[in-house]
């Protein structure tokens, strides 16, 4: 039995996910989390993110089915929506971030979490979600003129799509700062340097720290 309250909450949340119990998962986050003073960002990074990683391990090792993984992930999607209205927000800092998964990339929960963190820090966020075709990403950059473009990649086989997106956006807007991140970077250390994108973060908190430093906000 763990005595770490966050680890205990993560275990209970994971159990609720595996049981497919949406009401219990939300109750835990609110009653055992928010109302007990656990900061919302900690619920994201210390409860939901590691629970999702554990779901991935259980799926990979064949302990749970694809259907159970989908059930669990749908609960985390619901949890993010629910927590969205509890996000503590800094005053608007006047900067807009466009955040998108690259073409083909279906893992969007992490990018969504990163969007919520940027909003907490006062950024205006345009979150495009999963699988955005490169030409439409470029069009959106042209039309919405963000201050920062953040691209998310999970699968290594989507790194070519990332390269394509970075090159296409550079052609259109050579001065636009870009950030890259997502699980693929844990399997390709140094990729950000190779892409010439110095702006990288291993999780949502690191992305926000780097963005705030760059814009001095
Ligand atoms: C849920 C899930 C799915 C869902 C995604 C649903 C959704 N709406 O997002 C679905 C069912 C679509 C899916 C599909 C697949 N998946 Co999947 N999936 C997962 C799982 C279990 C959880 C992902 C998640 O929610 N993580 C939690 C979030 C919060 O963390 P995160 O994504 O890392 O994001 C954080 C950081 O990376 C960072 N970040 C993210 N974006 C950005 C951007 C910037 C700019 C910055 C700075 C930071 C940043 O901040 C985030 C918050 O802190 C993972 C397991 C895992 N370890 O993550 C497997 C996992 C990623 N999947 C895996 C696989 C194999 C697949 C499939 C190939 C399965 C298949 N055979 O079809 C497909 C590929 C789909 C595709 N074309 O993209 C493997 C990948 C293994 C590998 N080495 O390549 C994993 C690791 C499972 C495993 N084996 O353990 N999957």
PDB file of C-alpha atoms and ligand atoms in Angstrom:
ATOM      1  CA  UNK A   1       0.000   0.000   0.000  1.00  0.00           C
ATOM      2  CA  UNK A   2       1.483   3.369  -1.019  1.00  0.00           C
ATOM      3  CA  UNK A   3       1.513   6.350   1.339  1.00  0.00           C
ATOM      4  CA  UNK A   4       2.107   8.871  -1.440  1.00  0.00           C
ATOM      5  CA  UNK A   5      -1.331  10.516  -1.943  1.00  0.00           C
ATOM      6  CA  UNK A   6      -0.663  11.272  -5.611  1.00  0.00           C
ATOM      7  CA  UNK A   7       0.435   7.701  -6.338  1.00  0.00           C
ATOM      8  CA  UNK A   8      -2.624   6.415  -4.474  1.00  0.00           C
ATOM      9  CA  UNK A   9      -4.877   8.704  -6.499  1.00  0.00           C
ATOM     10  CA  UNK A  10      -3.230   7.566  -9.717  1.00  0.00           C
ATOM     11  CA  UNK A  11      -3.810   3.910  -8.775  1.00  0.00           C
ATOM     12  CA  UNK A  12      -7.482   4.554  -7.928  1.00  0.00           C
ATOM     13  CA  UNK A  13      -7.958   6.545 -11.139  1.00  0.00           C
ATOM     14  CA  UNK A  14      -6.381   3.718 -13.145  1.00  0.00           C
ATOM     15  CA  UNK A  15      -8.696   1.194 -11.453  1.00  0.00           C
ATOM     16  CA  UNK A  16     -11.713   3.353 -12.348  1.00  0.00           C
ATOM     17  CA  UNK A  17     -10.467   3.499 -15.946  1.00  0.00           C
ATOM     18  CA  UNK A  18     -10.025  -0.263 -16.116  1.00  0.00           C
ATOM     19  CA  UNK A  19     -13.516  -0.740 -14.663  1.00  0.00           C
ATOM     20  CA  UNK A  20     -14.861   1.677 -17.274  1.00  0.00           C
ATOM     21  CA  UNK A  21     -16.356   3.761 -14.468  1.00  0.00           C
ATOM     22  CA  UNK A  22     -16.507   7.332 -15.708  1.00  0.00           C
ATOM     23  CA  UNK A  23     -18.353   8.782 -12.725  1.00  0.00           C
ATOM     24  CA  UNK A  24     -15.850   7.313 -10.271  1.00  0.00           C
ATOM     25  CA  UNK A  25     -12.885   8.584 -12.304  1.00  0.00           C
ATOM     26  CA  UNK A  26     -14.290  12.125 -12.261  1.00  0.00           C
ATOM     27  CA  UNK A  27     -15.266  11.874  -8.598  1.00  0.00           C
ATOM     28  CA  UNK A  28     -11.697  10.909  -7.739  1.00  0.00           C
ATOM     29  CA  UNK A  29     -10.189  13.830  -9.637  1.00  0.00           C
ATOM     30  CA  UNK A  30     -12.556  16.325  -8.066  1.00  0.00           C
ATOM     31  CA  UNK A  31     -13.180  15.037  -4.544  1.00  0.00           C
ATOM     32  CA  UNK A  32      -9.808  13.415  -3.906  1.00  0.00           C
ATOM     33  CA  UNK A  33      -7.911  15.884  -6.082  1.00  0.00           C
ATOM     34  CA  UNK A  34      -9.189  19.431  -6.637  1.00  0.00           C
ATOM     35  CA  UNK A  35     -11.111  19.658  -3.342  1.00  0.00           C
ATOM     36  CA  UNK A  36      -8.130  18.358  -1.377  1.00  0.00           C
ATOM     37  CA  UNK A  37      -5.917  21.076  -2.806  1.00  0.00           C
ATOM     38  CA  UNK A  38      -3.971  19.001  -5.328  1.00  0.00           C
ATOM     39  CA  UNK A  39      -3.035  21.478  -8.075  1.00  0.00           C
ATOM     40  CA  UNK A  40      -4.803  20.813 -11.364  1.00  0.00           C
ATOM     41  CA  UNK A  41      -1.498  20.575 -13.328  1.00  0.00           C
ATOM     42  CA  UNK A  42      -0.463  17.821 -10.944  1.00  0.00           C
ATOM     43  CA  UNK A  43      -3.672  15.924 -11.695  1.00  0.00           C
ATOM     44  CA  UNK A  44      -2.682  16.098 -15.357  1.00  0.00           C
ATOM     45  CA  UNK A  45       0.991  15.149 -15.050  1.00  0.00           C
ATOM     46  CA  UNK A  46       1.027  12.934 -11.956  1.00  0.00           C
ATOM     47  CA  UNK A  47      -2.302  11.145 -12.324  1.00  0.00           C
ATOM     48  CA  UNK A  48      -3.727  11.146 -15.850  1.00  0.00           C
ATOM     49  CA  UNK A  49      -0.462  11.005 -17.844  1.00  0.00           C
ATOM     50  CA  UNK A  50       1.115   8.107 -15.886  1.00  0.00           C
ATOM     51  CA  UNK A  51      -2.235   6.271 -15.847  1.00  0.00           C
ATOM     52  CA  UNK A  52      -2.312   6.538 -19.651  1.00  0.00           C
ATOM     53  CA  UNK A  53       1.261   5.239 -19.822  1.00  0.00           C
ATOM     54  CA  UNK A  54       0.297   2.297 -17.659  1.00  0.00           C
ATOM     55  CA  UNK A  55      -2.694   1.620 -19.913  1.00  0.00           C
ATOM     56  CA  UNK A  56      -0.201   1.506 -22.805  1.00  0.00           C
ATOM     57  CA  UNK A  57       1.974  -1.003 -20.963  1.00  0.00           C
ATOM     58  CA  UNK A  58      -0.989  -3.219 -20.093  1.00  0.00           C
ATOM     59  CA  UNK A  59      -2.132  -3.113 -23.715  1.00  0.00           C
ATOM     60  CA  UNK A  60       1.352  -3.826 -25.089  1.00  0.00           C
ATOM     61  CA  UNK A  61       1.733  -6.824 -22.782  1.00  0.00           C
ATOM     62  CA  UNK A  62      -1.685  -8.134 -23.755  1.00  0.00           C
ATOM     63  CA  UNK A  63      -3.242  -7.772 -20.306  1.00  0.00           C
ATOM     64  CA  UNK A  64      -6.007  -5.573 -21.707  1.00  0.00           C
ATOM     65  CA  UNK A  65      -7.682  -5.413 -25.104  1.00  0.00           C
ATOM     66  CA  UNK A  66      -7.792  -2.562 -27.595  1.00  0.00           C
ATOM     67  CA  UNK A  67     -11.402  -1.990 -26.513  1.00  0.00           C
ATOM     68  CA  UNK A  68     -10.315  -1.597 -22.879  1.00  0.00           C
ATOM     69  CA  UNK A  69      -7.568   0.839 -23.894  1.00  0.00           C
ATOM     70  CA  UNK A  70     -10.161   2.868 -25.858  1.00  0.00           C
ATOM     71  CA  UNK A  71     -12.514   2.801 -22.862  1.00  0.00           C
ATOM     72  CA  UNK A  72      -9.752   4.017 -20.552  1.00  0.00           C
ATOM     73  CA  UNK A  73      -8.586   6.735 -22.945  1.00  0.00           C
ATOM     74  CA  UNK A  74     -12.152   7.976 -23.438  1.00  0.00           C
ATOM     75  CA  UNK A  75     -12.289   8.449 -19.667  1.00  0.00           C
ATOM     76  CA  UNK A  76      -9.115  10.547 -19.730  1.00  0.00           C
ATOM     77  CA  UNK A  77     -10.579  12.641 -22.571  1.00  0.00           C
ATOM     78  CA  UNK A  78     -13.646  13.241 -20.428  1.00  0.00           C
ATOM     79  CA  UNK A  79     -11.419  14.066 -17.456  1.00  0.00           C
ATOM     80  CA  UNK A  80      -9.497  16.690 -19.437  1.00  0.00           C
ATOM     81  CA  UNK A  81     -12.771  18.283 -20.556  1.00  0.00           C
ATOM     82  CA  UNK A  82     -14.021  18.275 -16.998  1.00  0.00           C
ATOM     83  CA  UNK A  83     -10.832  19.746 -15.552  1.00  0.00           C
ATOM     84  CA  UNK A  84     -10.746  22.386 -18.283  1.00  0.00           C
ATOM     85  CA  UNK A  85     -13.217  24.551 -16.387  1.00  0.00           C
ATOM     86  CA  UNK A  86     -11.123  24.267 -13.208  1.00  0.00           C
ATOM     87  CA  UNK A  87      -7.887  25.405 -14.884  1.00  0.00           C
ATOM     88  CA  UNK A  88      -6.191  28.202 -12.958  1.00  0.00           C
ATOM     89  CA  UNK A  89      -5.381  30.822 -15.576  1.00  0.00           C
ATOM     90  CA  UNK A  90      -2.732  33.535 -15.554  1.00  0.00           C
ATOM     91  CA  UNK A  91      -3.777  36.836 -17.146  1.00  0.00           C
ATOM     92  CA  UNK A  92      -3.633  36.817 -20.959  1.00  0.00           C
ATOM     93  CA  UNK A  93      -0.074  37.451 -22.155  1.00  0.00           C
ATOM     94  CA  UNK A  94      -1.062  38.482 -25.674  1.00  0.00           C
ATOM     95  CA  UNK A  95       0.672  35.564 -27.453  1.00  0.00           C
ATOM     96  CA  UNK A  96      -1.022  32.924 -29.560  1.00  0.00           C
ATOM     97  CA  UNK A  97       0.190  29.347 -29.944  1.00  0.00           C
ATOM     98  CA  UNK A  98      -1.037  27.064 -32.711  1.00  0.00           C
ATOM     99  CA  UNK A  99      -0.725  23.463 -31.523  1.00  0.00           C
ATOM    100  CA  UNK A 100      -1.233  20.505 -33.826  1.00  0.00           C
ATOM    101  CA  UNK A 101      -0.474  16.848 -34.310  1.00  0.00           C
ATOM    102  CA  UNK A 102       1.328  16.146 -37.556  1.00  0.00           C
ATOM    103  CA  UNK A 103      -0.287  14.401 -40.486  1.00  0.00           C
ATOM    104  CA  UNK A 104      -1.235  10.793 -39.665  1.00  0.00           C
ATOM    105  CA  UNK A 105      -0.707  11.197 -35.918  1.00  0.00           C
ATOM    106  CA  UNK A 106      -3.732   9.961 -33.951  1.00  0.00           C
ATOM    107  CA  UNK A 107      -2.322  10.436 -30.450  1.00  0.00           C
ATOM    108  CA  UNK A 108      -3.796  13.788 -29.504  1.00  0.00           C
ATOM    109  CA  UNK A 109      -4.397  13.542 -25.773  1.00  0.00           C
ATOM    110  CA  UNK A 110      -0.866  14.717 -24.908  1.00  0.00           C
ATOM    111  CA  UNK A 111      -1.082  17.645 -27.323  1.00  0.00           C
ATOM    112  CA  UNK A 112      -4.414  18.551 -25.814  1.00  0.00           C
ATOM    113  CA  UNK A 113      -2.924  18.466 -22.343  1.00  0.00           C
ATOM    114  CA  UNK A 114      -0.067  20.687 -23.572  1.00  0.00           C
ATOM    115  CA  UNK A 115      -2.687  23.133 -24.927  1.00  0.00           C
ATOM    116  CA  UNK A 116      -4.368  23.295 -21.523  1.00  0.00           C
ATOM    117  CA  UNK A 117      -1.014  24.039 -19.855  1.00  0.00           C
ATOM    118  CA  UNK A 118      -0.309  26.864 -22.304  1.00  0.00           C
ATOM    119  CA  UNK A 119      -3.738  28.326 -21.556  1.00  0.00           C
ATOM    120  CA  UNK A 120      -3.025  28.167 -17.833  1.00  0.00           C
ATOM    121  CA  UNK A 121       0.095  30.270 -18.479  1.00  0.00           C
ATOM    122  CA  UNK A 122      -1.939  32.964 -20.258  1.00  0.00           C
ATOM    123  CA  UNK A 123      -1.367  31.961 -23.880  1.00  0.00           C
ATOM    124  CA  UNK A 124      -4.190  32.024 -26.398  1.00  0.00           C
ATOM    125  CA  UNK A 125      -4.248  28.532 -27.943  1.00  0.00           C
ATOM    126  CA  UNK A 126      -5.585  27.258 -31.219  1.00  0.00           C
ATOM    127  CA  UNK A 127      -5.572  23.487 -30.831  1.00  0.00           C
ATOM    128  CA  UNK A 128      -6.060  21.572 -34.082  1.00  0.00           C
ATOM    129  CA  UNK A 129      -6.064  18.029 -32.633  1.00  0.00           C
ATOM    130  CA  UNK A 130      -5.040  14.834 -34.432  1.00  0.00           C
ATOM    131  CA  UNK A 131      -3.877  14.128 -37.970  1.00  0.00           C
ATOM    132  CA  UNK A 132      -3.731  17.538 -39.604  1.00  0.00           C
ATOM    133  CA  UNK A 133      -2.700  17.364 -43.274  1.00  0.00           C
ATOM    134  CA  UNK A 134       0.444  19.437 -43.817  1.00  0.00           C
ATOM    135  CA  UNK A 135      -1.087  21.675 -46.498  1.00  0.00           C
ATOM    136  CA  UNK A 136      -3.959  22.577 -44.155  1.00  0.00           C
ATOM    137  CA  UNK A 137      -1.566  23.216 -41.305  1.00  0.00           C
ATOM    138  CA  UNK A 138       0.336  25.644 -43.520  1.00  0.00           C
ATOM    139  CA  UNK A 139      -2.924  27.311 -44.515  1.00  0.00           C
ATOM    140  CA  UNK A 140      -3.901  27.717 -40.873  1.00  0.00           C
ATOM    141  CA  UNK A 141      -0.486  29.261 -40.086  1.00  0.00           C
ATOM    142  CA  UNK A 142      -0.964  31.704 -42.956  1.00  0.00           C
ATOM    143  CA  UNK A 143      -4.459  32.665 -41.842  1.00  0.00           C
ATOM    144  CA  UNK A 144      -4.152  32.749 -38.065  1.00  0.00           C
ATOM    145  CA  UNK A 145      -0.561  34.088 -37.855  1.00  0.00           C
ATOM    146  CA  UNK A 146       0.385  32.522 -34.495  1.00  0.00           C
ATOM    147  CA  UNK A 147       3.390  33.672 -32.452  1.00  0.00           C
ATOM    148  CA  UNK A 148       4.484  30.059 -31.977  1.00  0.00           C
ATOM    149  CA  UNK A 149       3.739  26.801 -33.771  1.00  0.00           C
ATOM    150  CA  UNK A 150       3.926  23.659 -31.606  1.00  0.00           C
ATOM    151  CA  UNK A 151       3.909  20.253 -33.307  1.00  0.00           C
ATOM    152  CA  UNK A 152       3.220  16.941 -31.593  1.00  0.00           C
ATOM    153  CA  UNK A 153       4.480  13.521 -32.747  1.00  0.00           C
ATOM    154  CA  UNK A 154       4.107  10.192 -30.971  1.00  0.00           C
ATOM    155  CA  UNK A 155       4.871   7.497 -33.514  1.00  0.00           C
ATOM    156  CA  UNK A 156       8.402   7.340 -34.921  1.00  0.00           C
ATOM    157  CA  UNK A 157       6.961   6.618 -38.348  1.00  0.00           C
ATOM    158  CA  UNK A 158       5.363  10.079 -38.302  1.00  0.00           C
ATOM    159  CA  UNK A 159       8.729  11.822 -38.014  1.00  0.00           C
ATOM    160  CA  UNK A 160       8.857  12.226 -41.836  1.00  0.00           C
ATOM    161  CA  UNK A 161       5.522  14.082 -41.593  1.00  0.00           C
ATOM    162  CA  UNK A 162       7.089  16.304 -38.923  1.00  0.00           C
ATOM    163  CA  UNK A 163      10.047  17.063 -41.192  1.00  0.00           C
ATOM    164  CA  UNK A 164       7.661  17.886 -44.028  1.00  0.00           C
ATOM    165  CA  UNK A 165       5.586  20.189 -41.800  1.00  0.00           C
ATOM    166  CA  UNK A 166       8.655  22.009 -40.443  1.00  0.00           C
ATOM    167  CA  UNK A 167      10.021  22.540 -43.969  1.00  0.00           C
ATOM    168  CA  UNK A 168       6.669  23.721 -45.366  1.00  0.00           C
ATOM    169  CA  UNK A 169       6.072  26.173 -42.531  1.00  0.00           C
ATOM    170  CA  UNK A 170       9.642  27.500 -42.784  1.00  0.00           C
ATOM    171  CA  UNK A 171       9.075  28.263 -46.441  1.00  0.00           C
ATOM    172  CA  UNK A 172       5.942  30.245 -45.642  1.00  0.00           C
ATOM    173  CA  UNK A 173       7.057  31.899 -42.404  1.00  0.00           C
ATOM    174  CA  UNK A 174      10.853  31.657 -41.953  1.00  0.00           C
ATOM    175  CA  UNK A 175      10.816  33.668 -38.712  1.00  0.00           C
ATOM    176  CA  UNK A 176       8.032  31.777 -36.950  1.00  0.00           C
ATOM    177  CA  UNK A 177       9.324  30.045 -33.786  1.00  0.00           C
ATOM    178  CA  UNK A 178       8.497  26.356 -33.676  1.00  0.00           C
ATOM    179  CA  UNK A 179       8.323  23.911 -30.789  1.00  0.00           C
ATOM    180  CA  UNK A 180       8.305  20.148 -31.212  1.00  0.00           C
ATOM    181  CA  UNK A 181       7.504  17.391 -28.758  1.00  0.00           C
ATOM    182  CA  UNK A 182       5.678  14.178 -28.032  1.00  0.00           C
ATOM    183  CA  UNK A 183       6.660  10.612 -27.257  1.00  0.00           C
ATOM    184  CA  UNK A 184       8.564  10.133 -30.544  1.00  0.00           C
ATOM    185  CA  UNK A 185      11.338  12.326 -29.139  1.00  0.00           C
ATOM    186  CA  UNK A 186      12.077   9.850 -26.375  1.00  0.00           C
ATOM    187  CA  UNK A 187      12.955   7.334 -29.089  1.00  0.00           C
ATOM    188  CA  UNK A 188      14.886   9.805 -31.248  1.00  0.00           C
ATOM    189  CA  UNK A 189      17.142  11.841 -28.967  1.00  0.00           C
ATOM    190  CA  UNK A 190      18.581  14.878 -30.701  1.00  0.00           C
ATOM    191  CA  UNK A 191      15.885  14.983 -33.364  1.00  0.00           C
ATOM    192  CA  UNK A 192      14.941  18.549 -32.442  1.00  0.00           C
ATOM    193  CA  UNK A 193      18.506  19.735 -33.011  1.00  0.00           C
ATOM    194  CA  UNK A 194      18.672  17.906 -36.315  1.00  0.00           C
ATOM    195  CA  UNK A 195      15.451  19.612 -37.409  1.00  0.00           C
ATOM    196  CA  UNK A 196      16.949  22.925 -36.383  1.00  0.00           C
ATOM    197  CA  UNK A 197      14.102  23.493 -33.926  1.00  0.00           C
ATOM    198  CA  UNK A 198      15.784  24.468 -30.661  1.00  0.00           C
ATOM    199  CA  UNK A 199      12.511  24.619 -28.808  1.00  0.00           C
ATOM    200  CA  UNK A 200      11.582  21.317 -27.309  1.00  0.00           C
ATOM    201  CA  UNK A 201       9.991  19.956 -24.142  1.00  0.00           C
ATOM    202  CA  UNK A 202       9.499  16.494 -22.728  1.00  0.00           C
ATOM    203  CA  UNK A 203       6.138  17.328 -21.203  1.00  0.00           C
ATOM    204  CA  UNK A 204       3.517  20.044 -21.007  1.00  0.00           C
ATOM    205  CA  UNK A 205       5.250  21.806 -18.111  1.00  0.00           C
ATOM    206  CA  UNK A 206       8.572  21.968 -19.983  1.00  0.00           C
ATOM    207  CA  UNK A 207       6.813  23.359 -23.061  1.00  0.00           C
ATOM    208  CA  UNK A 208       5.247  26.155 -21.021  1.00  0.00           C
ATOM    209  CA  UNK A 209       8.550  26.961 -19.289  1.00  0.00           C
ATOM    210  CA  UNK A 210      10.317  27.238 -22.640  1.00  0.00           C
ATOM    211  CA  UNK A 211       7.524  29.322 -24.197  1.00  0.00           C
ATOM    212  CA  UNK A 212       7.422  31.737 -21.248  1.00  0.00           C
ATOM    213  CA  UNK A 213      11.201  32.104 -21.345  1.00  0.00           C
ATOM    214  CA  UNK A 214      11.250  32.782 -25.050  1.00  0.00           C
ATOM    215  CA  UNK A 215       8.527  35.425 -24.939  1.00  0.00           C
ATOM    216  CA  UNK A 216       9.694  36.760 -21.558  1.00  0.00           C
ATOM    217  CA  UNK A 217       6.179  36.503 -20.122  1.00  0.00           C
TER     218      UNK A 217
HETATM  219  C1  LIG B   1      -4.193   6.203 -26.008  1.00  0.00           C
HETATM  220  C2  LIG B   1      -3.205   5.604 -26.980  1.00  0.00           C
HETATM  221  C3  LIG B   1      -3.614   5.459 -28.303  1.00  0.00           C
HETATM  222  C4  LIG B   1      -4.937   6.035 -28.834  1.00  0.00           C
HETATM  223  C5  LIG B   1      -4.772   7.591 -28.934  1.00  0.00           C
HETATM  224  C6  LIG B   1      -6.111   8.277 -28.708  1.00  0.00           C
HETATM  225  C7  LIG B   1      -6.022   9.770 -28.565  1.00  0.00           C
HETATM  226  N1  LIG B   1      -7.155  10.394 -28.760  1.00  0.00           N
HETATM  227  O1  LIG B   1      -5.002  10.385 -28.284  1.00  0.00           O
HETATM  228  C8  LIG B   1      -5.075   5.308 -30.204  1.00  0.00           C
HETATM  229  C9  LIG B   1      -6.024   4.126 -30.051  1.00  0.00           C
HETATM  230  C10 LIG B   1      -5.542   6.174 -31.379  1.00  0.00           C
HETATM  231  C11 LIG B   1      -3.667   4.769 -30.432  1.00  0.00           C
HETATM  232  C12 LIG B   1      -3.240   4.261 -31.622  1.00  0.00           C
HETATM  233  C13 LIG B   1      -2.012   3.693 -31.852  1.00  0.00           C
HETATM  234  N2  LIG B   1      -1.054   3.453 -30.907  1.00  0.00           N
HETATM  235 CO1  LIG B   1      -1.117   4.204 -29.201  1.00  0.00          CO
HETATM  236  N3  LIG B   1      -1.052   4.647 -27.313  1.00  0.00           N
HETATM  237  C14 LIG B   1      -1.908   5.220 -26.544  1.00  0.00           C
HETATM  238  C15 LIG B   1      -1.335   5.282 -25.110  1.00  0.00           C
HETATM  239  C16 LIG B   1      -1.910   4.105 -24.317  1.00  0.00           C
HETATM  240  C17 LIG B   1      -1.577   6.549 -24.312  1.00  0.00           C
HETATM  241  C18 LIG B   1      -1.209   7.868 -25.019  1.00  0.00           C
HETATM  242  C19 LIG B   1      -1.497   8.971 -24.050  1.00  0.00           C
HETATM  243  O2  LIG B   1      -2.644   9.369 -23.885  1.00  0.00           O
HETATM  244  N4  LIG B   1      -0.461   9.421 -23.283  1.00  0.00           N
HETATM  245  C20 LIG B   1      -0.623  10.439 -22.247  1.00  0.00           C
HETATM  246  C21 LIG B   1      -0.166  11.811 -22.731  1.00  0.00           C
HETATM  247  C22 LIG B   1      -0.585  12.876 -21.712  1.00  0.00           C
HETATM  248  O3  LIG B   1       1.247  11.803 -22.811  1.00  0.00           O
HETATM  249  P1  LIG B   1       2.059  12.195 -24.149  1.00  0.00           P
HETATM  250  O4  LIG B   1       1.248  11.838 -25.340  1.00  0.00           O
HETATM  251  O5  LIG B   1       3.412  11.658 -24.033  1.00  0.00           O
HETATM  252  O6  LIG B   1       2.085  13.793 -24.100  1.00  0.00           O
HETATM  253  C23 LIG B   1       2.929  14.529 -23.202  1.00  0.00           C
HETATM  254  C24 LIG B   1       4.338  14.802 -23.740  1.00  0.00           C
HETATM  255  O7  LIG B   1       4.747  13.884 -24.724  1.00  0.00           O
HETATM  256  C25 LIG B   1       4.314  16.227 -24.215  1.00  0.00           C
HETATM  257  N5  LIG B   1       3.927  16.607 -25.565  1.00  0.00           N
HETATM  258  C26 LIG B   1       2.993  16.097 -26.371  1.00  0.00           C
HETATM  259  N6  LIG B   1       2.902  16.821 -27.499  1.00  0.00           N
HETATM  260  C27 LIG B   1       3.793  17.812 -27.385  1.00  0.00           C
HETATM  261  C28 LIG B   1       4.137  18.842 -28.291  1.00  0.00           C
HETATM  262  C29 LIG B   1       5.158  19.736 -27.935  1.00  0.00           C
HETATM  263  C30 LIG B   1       5.523  20.833 -28.893  1.00  0.00           C
HETATM  264  C31 LIG B   1       5.847  19.579 -26.685  1.00  0.00           C
HETATM  265  C32 LIG B   1       6.982  20.478 -26.358  1.00  0.00           C
HETATM  266  C33 LIG B   1       5.489  18.550 -25.790  1.00  0.00           C
HETATM  267  C34 LIG B   1       4.469  17.690 -26.170  1.00  0.00           C
HETATM  268  O8  LIG B   1       3.383  16.843 -23.335  1.00  0.00           O
HETATM  269  C35 LIG B   1       2.308  15.916 -23.070  1.00  0.00           C
HETATM  270  C36 LIG B   1       1.730  16.227 -21.716  1.00  0.00           C
HETATM  271  O9  LIG B   1       2.735  16.210 -20.720  1.00  0.00           O
HETATM  272  C37 LIG B   1       0.189   5.140 -25.409  1.00  0.00           C
HETATM  273  C38 LIG B   1       1.041   4.680 -24.214  1.00  0.00           C
HETATM  274  C39 LIG B   1       2.013   5.769 -23.747  1.00  0.00           C
HETATM  275  N7  LIG B   1       3.097   5.359 -23.134  1.00  0.00           N
HETATM  276  O10 LIG B   1       1.826   6.960 -23.933  1.00  0.00           O
HETATM  277  C40 LIG B   1       0.138   4.215 -26.628  1.00  0.00           C
HETATM  278  C41 LIG B   1       1.316   4.170 -27.605  1.00  0.00           C
HETATM  279  C42 LIG B   1       1.880   5.554 -27.862  1.00  0.00           C
HETATM  280  N8  LIG B   1       0.695   3.634 -28.890  1.00  0.00           N
HETATM  281  C43 LIG B   1       1.409   2.802 -29.461  1.00  0.00           C
HETATM  282  C44 LIG B   1       1.043   2.163 -30.686  1.00  0.00           C
HETATM  283  C45 LIG B   1       1.933   1.051 -31.180  1.00  0.00           C
HETATM  284  C46 LIG B   1      -0.117   2.568 -31.401  1.00  0.00           C
HETATM  285  C47 LIG B   1      -0.599   2.050 -32.765  1.00  0.00           C
HETATM  286  C48 LIG B   1       0.482   1.824 -33.824  1.00  0.00           C
HETATM  287  C49 LIG B   1      -1.399   0.768 -32.468  1.00  0.00           C
HETATM  288  C50 LIG B   1      -1.911   0.049 -33.701  1.00  0.00           C
HETATM  289  N9  LIG B   1      -1.339  -1.104 -33.961  1.00  0.00           N
HETATM  290  O11 LIG B   1      -2.764   0.537 -34.387  1.00  0.00           O
HETATM  291  C51 LIG B   1      -1.599   3.156 -33.194  1.00  0.00           C
HETATM  292  C52 LIG B   1      -0.951   4.282 -34.043  1.00  0.00           C
HETATM  293  C53 LIG B   1      -1.964   5.359 -34.387  1.00  0.00           C
HETATM  294  C54 LIG B   1      -1.444   6.503 -35.214  1.00  0.00           C
HETATM  295  N10 LIG B   1      -1.526   6.416 -36.540  1.00  0.00           N
HETATM  296  O12 LIG B   1      -0.964   7.498 -34.697  1.00  0.00           O
HETATM  297  C55 LIG B   1       2.731   2.541 -28.747  1.00  0.00           C
HETATM  298  C56 LIG B   1       3.926   3.155 -29.464  1.00  0.00           C
HETATM  299  C57 LIG B   1       5.143   2.271 -29.324  1.00  0.00           C
HETATM  300  C58 LIG B   1       6.275   2.674 -30.229  1.00  0.00           C
HETATM  301  N11 LIG B   1       7.455   2.440 -29.749  1.00  0.00           N
HETATM  302  O13 LIG B   1       6.124   3.161 -31.312  1.00  0.00           O
HETATM  303  C59 LIG B   1       2.425   3.082 -27.309  1.00  0.00           C
HETATM  304  C60 LIG B   1       3.640   3.660 -26.567  1.00  0.00           C
HETATM  305  C61 LIG B   1       1.806   1.920 -26.523  1.00  0.00           C
HETATM  306  C62 LIG B   1       2.825   0.963 -25.942  1.00  0.00           C
HETATM  307  N12 LIG B   1       3.359   0.090 -26.722  1.00  0.00           N
HETATM  308  O14 LIG B   1       3.105   1.032 -24.788  1.00  0.00           O
HETATM  309  N13 LIG B   1      -2.922   4.805 -29.283  1.00  0.00           N
END
